[in-house]
Amino acid sequence: MLPVSLDGSLERLRREGRIVIVGASLAGLRAAETLREEGFTGTLTMVGDEPHEPYDRPPLSKQVLLDRVPADHTKLPRRRPVDAEWRLGVAATGLDLAARRVRLADGSELDYDRLLITTGVRARPWPQELEAELDGVFVLRTSDDAAQLHRRLSAGPRRVLVIGAGFAGSEIASACRERGLDVTVAERGAAPLVGALGGVVGEVAAAMQREAGVDLRCGITVTGLEGDAAGRLRCAHLSDGSKVEVEVAVVCLGATRNTEWLADSGLGAGPRGIACDAGCRAFDVRGIVTDDVFVAGDVARSPHPLFGYQFLSLEHWGNAVAGAEVAAHNMISASADRRPHIWTPSFWSAQFGVNIKSVGVPPMGDEIIVTQGSLSERRFTAAYGHHGRVIAAVTFDQAKWLGFYQHLIERAAPFPPDFPTVDRRPEGRHPVPAGFPDPSLPSHGPTVTLSGHSPSDRRISFTPLRA
Amino acid sequence: MRLVVDLNRCQGYAQCAFLAPDAFTMHGDEALMFDSQPDDRQWEAVLRAAEACPVKAITVEGPGGVPAGERSGASGVA
């Protein structure tokens, strides 16, 4: 219901305005639904660079590679009809803030009254271009990527190399082992998942991989991929001087924000994403917030009161949904009715038969304490502490406890937690260092990135958290 | 038919895996795997699964593109 005090222009925007959403994936779709849900009756245009309608990405590295669901069968359900004009298979190439106009790759232009940017991220490719083009070298981000990788895995390659043991790489290695394929995993850090969950939990992940038969090599980088005369991948060279014969390599070196199309737009967009305020309104490069350009999903970075108001960028499914709902609401609301996007970061990963879930920002943690269960049984809950408060938690096959820890994080409960745990803890209740790598070193592991306090920050290097 | 499960919400109660085993399966003790686009013949079973989910993590869009919540009052929570 619109209060009578709303000025005419907002009412008109809601009735006959033009809204363009660039990015037709999870965030874009949920935003479109929310706009219609909240009574927007104007024209809505959805622009997507992929030719597919919005689909769900998490199954691509799990169900799809395990041969349970075809790669083109993960389309997202609609909560309601969105009555949009879909421009799929056409990337946006430019933005004119003053004219309120988006340029598309086919030369056409779209005028808008409100713009929502949900262009997300793409897989970071193998840096050596000629090597990346070898037959057998893959990335996994899109359903087309998944279809190709699935086809190749089904052909039964003699050995698969996974480069990078973050969540995606670990899930792919898990799927390969489950399909009976030999896998080598090369990880630059000291353990899998170390950038996202730290060394203590990383050691558990390493044990899981080795027990499942993964040839896990940590503290190792891949220095080169070599093909045969026909351009097929034949082997990989590692930084310890060894060589692994592989027919398939999956490059899992994290993601790059899709912001290049905004380079000269004047928006505060860079390699770490597009800075926006807690209401999802984009900043321009001067640090002034816009009132007609909104951002949501993986490409957004916004300040979070729970984490020192640092800008957070989150490659999380739930963040895309929550951010899209807030952005859509705020796009068509008066300033007093706007809501903040202060979703508590949460994610999950299924690998090697274990359900890993997390809440909060683990890489902010200095210390970790296992509060329930045991690391050796791979069924536990652990809390991360920072400056005497609980900042994050992780569970391995103990998801039902996570809501409790989320509550602790949201009310800045003391760390180590002062409650008696449900288990007897033979080691006592003493936190240990969480074992995160030096944050000034680039890492592909974390899907939560603390990216400083400046909205116009264009640096690609990390600012050390504990310098 | 299309469906998605909010796996942040899911706590592995596995009610869906009992009620619609062709669409939902447990992978290990706690992880859930689902078929995003199951055969329309499973519609009734999937709807029961969505309704039975204790944490209301399942969003379903019915055959013919009608969101489940609009058609029959089933849970369309995400």
XYZ file of C-alpha atoms in Angstrom:
545
model
C 0.000 0.000 0.000
C 1.318 3.427 -0.926
C 0.954 6.056 1.749
C -0.832 9.140 0.480
C 2.135 11.318 1.351
C 4.328 9.800 -1.376
C 5.252 12.298 -4.010
C 3.812 11.873 -7.460
C 7.053 10.896 -9.139
C 7.518 7.771 -7.048
C 3.943 6.772 -7.647
C 4.466 7.280 -11.332
C 7.688 5.266 -11.260
C 5.862 2.373 -9.685
C 3.029 2.626 -12.168
C 4.774 3.241 -15.468
C 8.507 3.497 -14.822
C 11.211 1.647 -16.759
C 13.407 -0.713 -14.791
C 16.351 -2.517 -16.367
C 18.064 -5.423 -14.633
C 21.485 -6.311 -16.058
C 22.338 -9.857 -15.020
C 19.731 -12.583 -15.469
C 20.760 -15.112 -12.878
C 19.568 -15.814 -9.318
C 19.786 -12.221 -8.029
C 18.247 -10.718 -11.153
C 15.328 -13.129 -11.134
C 14.551 -12.722 -7.438
C 14.712 -8.937 -7.815
C 12.279 -9.039 -10.738
C 9.858 -11.152 -8.722
C 10.111 -8.799 -5.762
C 9.438 -5.741 -7.920
C 6.225 -7.301 -9.238
C 5.318 -8.626 -5.804
C 5.559 -5.105 -4.414
C 3.317 -3.672 -7.078
C 5.636 -2.364 -9.783
C 3.568 -2.317 -12.973
C 5.931 -0.502 -15.337
C 8.213 -2.079 -17.945
C 10.852 -4.499 -16.775
C 13.749 -5.592 -18.981
C 16.105 -8.433 -18.059
C 19.511 -8.464 -19.759
C 21.702 -11.581 -19.565
C 24.912 -12.419 -21.397
C 24.157 -16.146 -21.297
C 21.493 -17.437 -23.672
C 19.774 -19.344 -20.853
C 17.008 -18.247 -18.568
C 18.023 -18.020 -14.885
C 19.382 -21.277 -13.560
C 20.788 -22.546 -10.284
C 24.591 -22.821 -10.189
C 25.377 -24.834 -7.028
C 24.217 -28.145 -8.570
C 26.687 -27.749 -11.454
C 29.664 -28.923 -9.377
C 27.645 -31.617 -7.583
C 24.498 -33.201 -9.058
C 25.535 -32.438 -12.633
C 29.080 -33.818 -12.430
C 27.739 -36.837 -10.553
C 25.516 -37.565 -13.544
C 22.293 -37.171 -11.567
C 20.934 -34.067 -13.279
C 21.646 -32.865 -16.836
C 23.583 -29.578 -16.984
C 20.686 -27.796 -18.702
C 18.169 -28.989 -16.102
C 18.820 -26.631 -13.210
C 16.509 -23.782 -14.207
C 15.300 -21.756 -11.262
C 11.642 -21.900 -10.283
C 9.717 -18.647 -10.468
C 8.000 -17.491 -7.320
C 5.575 -15.566 -9.484
C 5.279 -14.379 -13.097
C 7.655 -11.465 -13.717
C 6.181 -10.161 -16.981
C 9.556 -9.001 -18.231
C 11.129 -8.473 -21.617
C 14.074 -10.859 -21.716
C 17.211 -9.900 -23.613
C 19.205 -13.101 -23.221
C 22.489 -13.880 -24.921
C 23.295 -10.155 -25.135
C 25.869 -8.666 -22.784
C 25.692 -5.104 -21.530
C 28.723 -3.172 -22.787
C 28.352 0.282 -21.313
C 26.468 2.585 -19.005
C 25.748 6.290 -19.401
C 24.818 7.507 -15.928
C 23.816 10.999 -17.013
C 21.545 9.804 -19.825
C 20.326 6.811 -17.768
C 21.054 4.422 -20.608
C 22.568 0.938 -20.886
C 24.373 -0.075 -24.070
C 24.160 -3.675 -25.244
C 26.547 -5.792 -27.304
C 24.145 -5.867 -30.259
C 24.313 -2.083 -30.516
C 20.911 -1.436 -29.013
C 20.342 0.801 -26.004
C 17.950 0.663 -23.087
C 16.726 3.745 -21.244
C 15.901 3.323 -17.588
C 14.476 5.152 -14.621
C 16.021 2.614 -12.239
C 18.869 0.220 -13.004
C 19.794 -2.896 -11.067
C 23.197 -4.450 -11.707
C 23.469 -8.163 -10.930
C 26.228 -9.154 -13.360
C 27.914 -11.466 -10.856
C 31.282 -13.070 -11.395
C 32.935 -15.341 -13.908
C 35.526 -18.048 -13.458
C 39.089 -16.779 -13.448
C 40.693 -18.445 -16.461
C 44.070 -20.121 -16.606
C 46.470 -17.175 -16.981
C 48.540 -18.612 -19.855
C 46.212 -18.160 -22.807
C 47.725 -20.750 -25.119
C 47.687 -23.337 -22.352
C 44.107 -22.423 -21.454
C 43.079 -23.231 -25.009
C 44.387 -26.810 -24.848
C 41.733 -29.450 -25.324
C 41.052 -30.774 -21.834
C 41.426 -27.528 -19.872
C 38.181 -26.399 -18.249
C 36.691 -23.890 -15.867
C 33.335 -24.395 -14.141
C 30.944 -21.520 -13.711
C 28.174 -21.734 -16.296
C 25.850 -24.553 -17.315
C 27.704 -24.733 -20.636
C 30.975 -25.205 -18.718
C 29.318 -27.944 -16.691
C 27.946 -29.699 -19.774
C 31.404 -29.795 -21.373
C 33.188 -30.939 -18.231
C 30.521 -33.558 -17.546
C 30.880 -34.931 -21.074
C 34.632 -35.187 -20.681
C 34.472 -36.829 -17.273
C 31.984 -39.351 -18.630
C 34.518 -40.351 -21.278
C 36.691 -41.672 -18.444
C 39.924 -39.664 -18.508
C 42.921 -41.439 -17.001
C 43.565 -38.627 -14.535
C 41.973 -35.274 -13.716
C 43.944 -32.344 -12.295
C 42.064 -29.858 -10.159
C 43.961 -26.587 -9.828
C 42.944 -24.874 -6.594
C 41.255 -26.508 -3.602
C 38.681 -23.910 -2.637
C 35.065 -25.016 -2.401
C 34.519 -25.438 -6.138
C 37.767 -27.343 -6.661
C 37.142 -29.590 -3.677
C 33.600 -30.372 -4.837
C 34.845 -31.227 -8.306
C 37.552 -33.488 -6.861
C 34.895 -35.144 -4.719
C 32.638 -35.782 -7.729
C 35.566 -37.219 -9.676
C 36.457 -39.673 -6.908
C 32.844 -40.680 -6.552
C 32.853 -41.490 -10.253
C 35.972 -43.564 -9.782
C 38.294 -41.178 -11.593
C 41.880 -40.625 -10.501
C 42.353 -37.044 -9.313
C 45.308 -34.873 -8.424
C 44.527 -31.666 -6.560
C 47.152 -28.897 -6.561
C 46.650 -26.234 -3.903
C 48.932 -23.275 -3.300
C 47.952 -23.013 0.365
C 48.792 -25.401 3.169
C 45.470 -27.269 2.935
C 42.187 -27.319 1.020
C 39.685 -24.600 2.014
C 42.407 -22.853 4.026
C 41.552 -19.403 2.706
C 37.879 -19.802 3.558
C 38.003 -21.754 6.812
C 41.601 -21.594 8.059
C 44.264 -24.197 8.739
C 42.602 -26.109 11.586
C 39.557 -26.936 9.477
C 41.719 -27.163 6.357
C 43.569 -30.121 7.896
C 40.249 -31.928 8.287
C 39.442 -31.218 4.649
C 42.874 -32.527 3.641
C 42.325 -35.768 5.549
C 38.929 -36.203 3.893
C 40.456 -35.790 0.446
C 43.321 -38.189 1.065
C 41.031 -40.795 2.584
C 38.841 -40.579 -0.499
C 41.877 -41.352 -2.634
C 42.700 -37.871 -3.894
C 46.352 -37.288 -4.751
C 46.431 -34.023 -2.786
C 49.458 -31.782 -3.173
C 49.533 -28.689 -0.988
C 51.995 -25.828 -1.002
C 52.245 -26.457 -4.733
C 51.414 -24.377 -7.760
C 50.967 -25.511 -11.328
C 53.675 -23.856 -13.391
C 52.598 -25.035 -16.802
C 50.169 -27.121 -18.809
C 51.580 -29.022 -21.747
C 49.751 -30.335 -24.777
C 50.571 -32.868 -27.461
C 50.951 -32.135 -31.151
C 47.189 -32.239 -31.609
C 46.617 -29.605 -28.904
C 45.322 -32.049 -26.310
C 46.355 -31.611 -22.696
C 48.992 -34.186 -21.847
C 50.598 -33.201 -18.577
C 51.012 -30.518 -15.951
C 54.254 -29.212 -14.487
C 54.288 -28.423 -10.786
C 56.358 -25.966 -8.791
C 58.249 -28.759 -6.992
C 59.656 -29.872 -10.320
C 57.374 -32.874 -10.691
C 55.151 -33.649 -13.631
C 51.676 -35.192 -13.600
C 50.201 -36.858 -16.656
C 46.603 -35.679 -16.960
C 43.977 -35.588 -19.670
C 41.725 -33.089 -17.959
C 42.554 -30.012 -15.875
C 39.873 -27.973 -14.125
C 41.004 -24.467 -13.258
C 39.420 -23.475 -9.929
C 41.245 -20.263 -9.143
C 38.287 -18.281 -7.949
C 36.202 -15.687 -9.684
C 36.491 -12.287 -11.299
C 33.773 -9.649 -10.927
C 31.978 -8.722 -14.115
C 32.551 -4.984 -13.891
C 34.645 -4.260 -16.997
C 31.613 -2.971 -18.851
C 31.368 -0.198 -16.247
C 35.014 0.887 -16.524
C 34.331 4.387 -17.851
C 30.860 4.803 -16.434
C 31.811 6.786 -13.350
C 30.427 4.119 -11.025
C 32.601 2.924 -8.123
C 33.267 -0.371 -9.882
C 36.500 -2.319 -9.871
C 38.024 -5.774 -9.569
C 36.511 -6.237 -6.098
C 33.020 -5.417 -7.301
C 30.688 -2.441 -7.295
C 30.535 -0.541 -4.028
C 27.058 0.214 -2.765
C 25.555 1.434 0.480
C 23.675 -0.873 2.824
C 20.547 0.012 0.864
C 22.115 -1.458 -2.319
C 22.523 1.955 -3.998
C 25.725 2.126 -6.053
C 28.440 4.627 -5.232
C 29.994 6.635 -8.004
C 33.771 7.059 -8.172
C 33.554 10.238 -6.115
C 32.097 8.293 -3.223
C 28.678 9.852 -3.702
C 25.805 7.430 -3.605
C 23.524 7.275 -6.640
C 19.795 7.072 -6.226
C 18.846 5.307 -9.432
C 21.499 2.593 -9.776
C 21.308 -0.413 -7.481
C 23.530 -3.472 -7.077
C 22.945 -6.978 -5.729
C 24.525 -10.420 -5.676
C 28.147 -11.496 -6.159
C 29.164 -8.276 -7.916
C 28.092 -6.035 -5.020
C 30.223 -4.983 -2.086
C 28.487 -3.198 0.743
C 29.306 -2.131 4.307
C 28.156 -4.464 7.055
C 27.586 -3.240 10.626
C 28.423 -6.649 12.103
C 31.887 -6.603 10.589
C 33.210 -3.136 11.364
C 31.344 -1.551 8.439
C 33.940 -2.911 6.083
C 32.689 -3.501 2.586
C 31.932 -7.187 2.157
C 31.663 -8.990 -1.114
C 30.007 -12.355 -0.854
C 29.858 -15.066 -3.468
C 26.971 -16.690 -1.679
C 23.673 -18.010 -2.974
C 21.768 -16.613 -0.002
C 23.382 -13.195 -0.378
C 22.139 -12.997 -3.968
C 18.570 -13.712 -2.848
C 18.587 -11.412 0.183
C 20.376 -8.564 -1.607
C 18.041 -8.781 -4.589
C 14.965 -8.549 -2.381
C 16.301 -5.503 -0.553
C 17.508 -3.799 -3.733
C 14.184 -4.345 -5.496
C 12.225 -3.049 -2.538
C 14.413 0.028 -2.197
C 14.298 0.815 -5.925
C 10.604 1.587 -5.723
C 10.347 2.910 -2.153
C 10.624 6.331 -0.573
C 13.784 6.831 1.460
C 12.030 6.432 4.814
C 10.665 3.042 3.710
C 13.992 1.632 2.566
C 15.600 -1.355 4.223
C 19.252 -2.223 4.817
C 20.859 -5.340 3.374
C 22.502 -6.696 6.514
C 22.219 -10.402 5.783
C 24.533 -12.548 7.877
C 26.893 -14.364 5.479
C 26.031 -18.060 5.165
C 27.072 -20.789 2.766
C 27.216 -24.519 2.324
C 29.283 -27.077 0.460
C 28.777 -30.809 0.031
C 31.952 -32.775 -0.580
C 33.336 -36.224 0.192
C 30.001 -37.154 1.772
C 30.153 -34.336 4.316
C 27.866 -31.326 4.562
C 29.909 -28.220 5.349
C 28.066 -25.092 6.395
C 29.229 -21.760 7.703
C 27.833 -18.523 9.047
C 29.567 -15.198 9.653
C 32.984 -14.258 8.256
C 35.496 -16.997 9.162
C 38.543 -15.274 7.581
C 38.098 -12.473 10.108
C 38.700 -14.967 12.914
C 42.010 -15.032 14.729
C 41.172 -18.060 16.832
C 38.982 -21.116 16.589
C 37.455 -23.404 19.169
C 35.721 -26.701 18.537
C 32.610 -26.427 20.656
C 30.821 -29.645 19.754
C 31.754 -32.958 18.172
C 35.236 -33.836 17.054
C 37.522 -32.963 14.190
C 38.677 -36.559 13.784
C 35.113 -37.801 13.316
C 34.474 -35.006 10.807
C 31.309 -34.121 12.644
C 31.776 -30.938 14.612
C 30.871 -27.336 15.225
C 33.600 -24.735 15.610
C 33.386 -21.038 16.442
C 35.782 -18.343 15.229
C 36.747 -15.424 17.458
C 37.926 -11.918 16.718
C 38.652 -9.258 19.338
C 36.867 -11.239 22.020
C 33.632 -11.885 20.147
C 32.194 -14.703 18.082
C 32.614 -13.702 14.437
C 31.809 -16.924 12.563
C 31.050 -20.616 12.908
C 31.413 -23.713 10.778
C 29.741 -27.105 10.966
C 30.671 -30.428 9.435
C 27.503 -32.572 9.406
C 26.052 -30.572 12.298
C 23.979 -28.010 10.418
C 21.212 -27.887 12.973
C 23.429 -26.066 15.455
C 24.293 -23.268 13.092
C 21.266 -21.081 13.831
C 22.347 -20.870 17.453
C 25.802 -19.641 16.454
C 24.315 -17.169 13.996
C 22.459 -15.687 16.923
C 25.741 -15.423 18.883
C 27.408 -13.640 15.962
C 24.534 -11.216 15.527
C 24.602 -10.142 19.135
C 28.424 -10.031 19.285
C 28.571 -12.709 21.998
C 31.900 -13.118 23.800
C 34.605 -15.443 22.485
C 35.445 -18.019 23.635
C 31.766 -18.791 24.156
C 30.926 -18.837 27.846
C 28.277 -21.565 27.715
C 28.981 -25.128 28.779
C 28.986 -27.239 25.638
C 26.785 -30.261 25.154
C 29.820 -32.512 24.842
C 32.495 -33.231 27.367
C 35.583 -31.761 25.796
C 38.692 -33.678 26.767
C 40.929 -30.910 25.447
C 39.141 -28.332 27.587
C 37.720 -25.157 26.141
C 40.820 -23.414 24.866
C 40.814 -21.637 21.513
C 43.721 -22.187 19.143
C 44.962 -20.000 16.273
C 42.567 -20.399 13.342
C 45.433 -20.685 10.871
C 44.395 -18.394 8.052
C 47.108 -17.630 5.513
C 48.585 -14.131 5.388
C 45.665 -12.120 4.024
C 48.022 -9.925 2.017
C 48.653 -12.942 -0.217
C 45.990 -13.385 -2.845
C 43.892 -16.446 -2.238
C 41.172 -17.994 -4.328
C 39.679 -19.736 -1.314
C 37.408 -17.298 0.490
C 33.981 -16.606 -0.844
C 33.692 -13.825 1.701
C 36.016 -10.928 1.024
C 36.576 -8.004 3.324
C 37.423 -5.260 0.901
C 38.205 -2.220 3.005
C 36.284 0.915 3.778
C 36.529 2.953 0.609
C 33.671 2.875 -1.898
C 35.909 3.880 -4.786
C 38.624 1.368 -4.010
C 39.942 -0.093 -7.243
C 42.916 -1.952 -5.840
C 43.139 -5.611 -6.669
C 45.510 -6.503 -3.816
C 44.252 -7.326 -0.380
C 44.742 -5.032 2.579
C 46.202 -7.215 5.320
C 43.681 -7.564 8.098
C 46.191 -8.130 10.829
C 49.126 -6.060 9.616
C 8.093 -28.436 -12.849
C 11.031 -26.646 -11.287
C 12.291 -26.544 -7.759
C 15.124 -25.206 -5.684
C 16.120 -25.814 -2.094
C 17.573 -23.063 0.060
C 20.415 -25.114 1.481
C 21.272 -22.407 3.996
C 17.918 -23.162 5.525
C 18.024 -26.953 5.069
C 19.043 -28.860 8.177
C 18.936 -32.332 6.734
C 15.650 -33.531 8.267
C 15.243 -35.616 5.094
C 11.438 -35.463 5.058
C 11.597 -34.581 1.364
C 13.773 -37.600 0.627
C 11.126 -39.882 2.134
C 8.194 -38.221 0.406
C 9.678 -37.629 -3.046
C 12.724 -39.880 -3.354
C 13.006 -39.376 -7.101
C 13.503 -35.638 -6.639
C 15.366 -35.461 -3.321
C 18.147 -37.725 -2.061
C 20.466 -37.538 0.900
C 24.151 -37.616 0.061
C 25.965 -38.754 3.151
C 24.361 -38.108 6.521
C 23.279 -34.550 6.033
C 23.819 -33.168 2.528
C 20.770 -32.962 0.289
C 20.866 -33.349 -3.473
C 17.835 -32.477 -5.527
C 16.686 -32.638 -9.104
C 15.888 -29.050 -10.116
C 13.538 -30.105 -12.909
C 11.919 -33.414 -11.995
C 9.361 -35.116 -14.197
C 5.871 -33.590 -13.914
C 4.511 -36.969 -12.812
C 6.219 -36.319 -9.484
C 4.246 -33.140 -8.929
C 2.069 -34.443 -6.111
C 4.997 -36.025 -4.288
C 7.160 -32.913 -4.640
C 4.345 -30.743 -3.364
C 3.947 -32.996 -0.326
C 7.699 -32.804 0.259
C 7.665 -29.002 0.077
C 4.783 -28.850 2.522
C 6.431 -31.287 4.918
C 9.795 -29.494 5.043
C 10.205 -28.431 8.688
C 12.291 -25.375 7.748
C 10.326 -24.477 4.593
C 13.410 -24.539 2.403
C 11.800 -25.785 -0.827
C 10.496 -23.466 -3.561
C 8.439 -25.135 -6.287
C 7.075 -23.869 -9.568
C 4.350 -26.151 -10.825
C 3.925 -27.699 -14.270
C 2.819 -25.033 -16.703
C 4.851 -22.349 -15.004
C 2.441 -21.583 -12.195
C 4.205 -21.003 -8.905
C 3.021 -23.577 -6.415
C 2.055 -20.958 -3.866
C -0.345 -19.284 -6.274
C -1.973 -22.493 -7.415
C -2.738 -24.352 -4.264
C -1.481 -22.490 -1.278
C 1.528 -24.747 -0.939
C 4.669 -23.427 0.618
C 6.601 -21.279 -1.778
C 9.140 -20.144 0.735
C 12.754 -19.603 -0.152
